[in-house]
Coordinates of C-alpha atoms in Angstrom, one line a residue:
M1 CA -22.9 -52.5 1.8
T2 CA -22.7 -56.1 2.7
L3 CA -26.1 -57.8 2.5
V4 CA -26.9 -60.4 5.1
G5 CA -30.3 -62.1 5.5
A6 CA -33.4 -62.0 3.4
Y7 CA -34.5 -59.1 1.2
L8 CA -37.4 -58.5 -1.2
A9 CA -36.1 -57.8 -4.7
A10 CA -37.9 -57.0 -8.0
L11 CA -36.7 -58.8 -11.1
D12 CA -36.1 -55.7 -13.3
R13 CA -35.0 -57.4 -16.5
V14 CA -33.4 -60.3 -18.1
T15 CA -30.9 -59.4 -20.8
E16 CA -28.0 -61.2 -22.5
G17 CA -28.4 -64.2 -20.2
R18 CA -28.3 -62.1 -17.0
A19 CA -31.1 -61.4 -14.6
V20 CA -31.0 -58.0 -12.8
F21 CA -32.7 -57.8 -9.4
L22 CA -33.3 -54.5 -7.6
V23 CA -32.9 -55.3 -3.9
E24 CA -35.1 -53.4 -1.5
A25 CA -35.2 -52.5 2.1
D26 CA -38.0 -50.4 3.7
G27 CA -39.4 -49.6 0.2
D28 CA -36.1 -48.2 -1.2
V29 CA -33.8 -49.9 -3.7
I30 CA -30.5 -50.5 -1.9
D31 CA -28.6 -52.7 -4.3
E32 CA -28.7 -54.1 -7.8
R33 CA -27.6 -57.8 -8.2
H34 CA -26.9 -59.6 -11.5
V35 CA -27.2 -63.3 -11.6
P36 CA -27.2 -65.8 -14.5
A37 CA -30.7 -66.2 -15.9
T38 CA -30.3 -70.0 -15.6
E39 CA -30.4 -69.5 -11.8
L40 CA -33.9 -68.0 -11.9
P41 CA -36.7 -70.2 -10.4
E42 CA -39.0 -71.6 -13.0
G43 CA -41.8 -69.2 -14.0
V44 CA -40.2 -66.0 -12.6
S45 CA -40.2 -63.1 -15.1
A46 CA -39.6 -59.4 -15.2
G47 CA -41.7 -57.5 -12.7
D48 CA -42.0 -60.4 -10.3
L49 CA -40.8 -60.1 -6.7
C50 CA -38.6 -62.6 -5.1
R51 CA -37.0 -63.1 -1.6
L52 CA -33.2 -63.1 -2.0
T53 CA -31.2 -64.5 0.8
F54 CA -27.6 -63.4 1.3
D55 CA -24.8 -64.7 3.5
D56 CA -22.0 -62.2 4.0
G57 CA -22.9 -60.5 0.7
T58 CA -23.1 -63.7 -1.3
L59 CA -26.5 -64.5 -2.8
V60 CA -27.4 -68.0 -1.6
G61 CA -31.1 -68.2 -2.4
I62 CA -33.8 -67.0 -4.7
E63 CA -37.4 -67.7 -3.7
P64 CA -40.4 -66.4 -5.7
S65 CA -42.9 -64.3 -3.7
P66 CA -46.2 -64.5 -5.7
A67 CA -48.2 -62.9 -2.9
A68 CA -45.9 -59.8 -2.7
T69 CA -45.9 -59.6 -6.6
D70 CA -49.7 -59.7 -6.7
A71 CA -50.0 -57.1 -3.9
R72 CA -47.6 -54.7 -5.6
R73 CA -49.3 -55.1 -9.0
R74 CA -52.7 -54.3 -7.4
R75 CA -51.2 -51.2 -5.7
T76 CA -49.7 -50.0 -9.0
E77 CA -52.9 -50.6 -10.9
S78 CA -54.9 -48.7 -8.3
R79 CA -52.5 -45.7 -8.6
F80 CA -52.8 -45.7 -12.3
D81 CA -56.6 -45.9 -12.1
D82 CA -56.6 -43.0 -9.6
L83 CA -54.3 -40.9 -11.8
S84 CA -56.5 -41.6 -14.9
R85 CA -59.6 -40.5 -13.1
R86 CA -58.0 -37.3 -12.0
L87 CA -56.8 -36.6 -15.5
G88 CA -60.4 -37.2 -16.9
G89 CA -59.7 -40.6 -18.4
E90 CA -61.9 -43.6 -18.2

């Protein structure tokens, strides 16, 4: 699949100098992209969401998306809280 345009992507991990993004479309992971960690915007860390821009499959831009990151973290925390309550936790 050749990516064109902007996609939301989660920074999955940074290992051995490489950042690994999971590229999403409609809530599904559609691709995995590895980029040099030196190309990450300042302050971006594992778990953060970024908007990746592609031109004919080539990554041409990485922009942090703090609002999307915060929203996803809130949804995840809410799911864990709900599960904890159902299992009798505090």
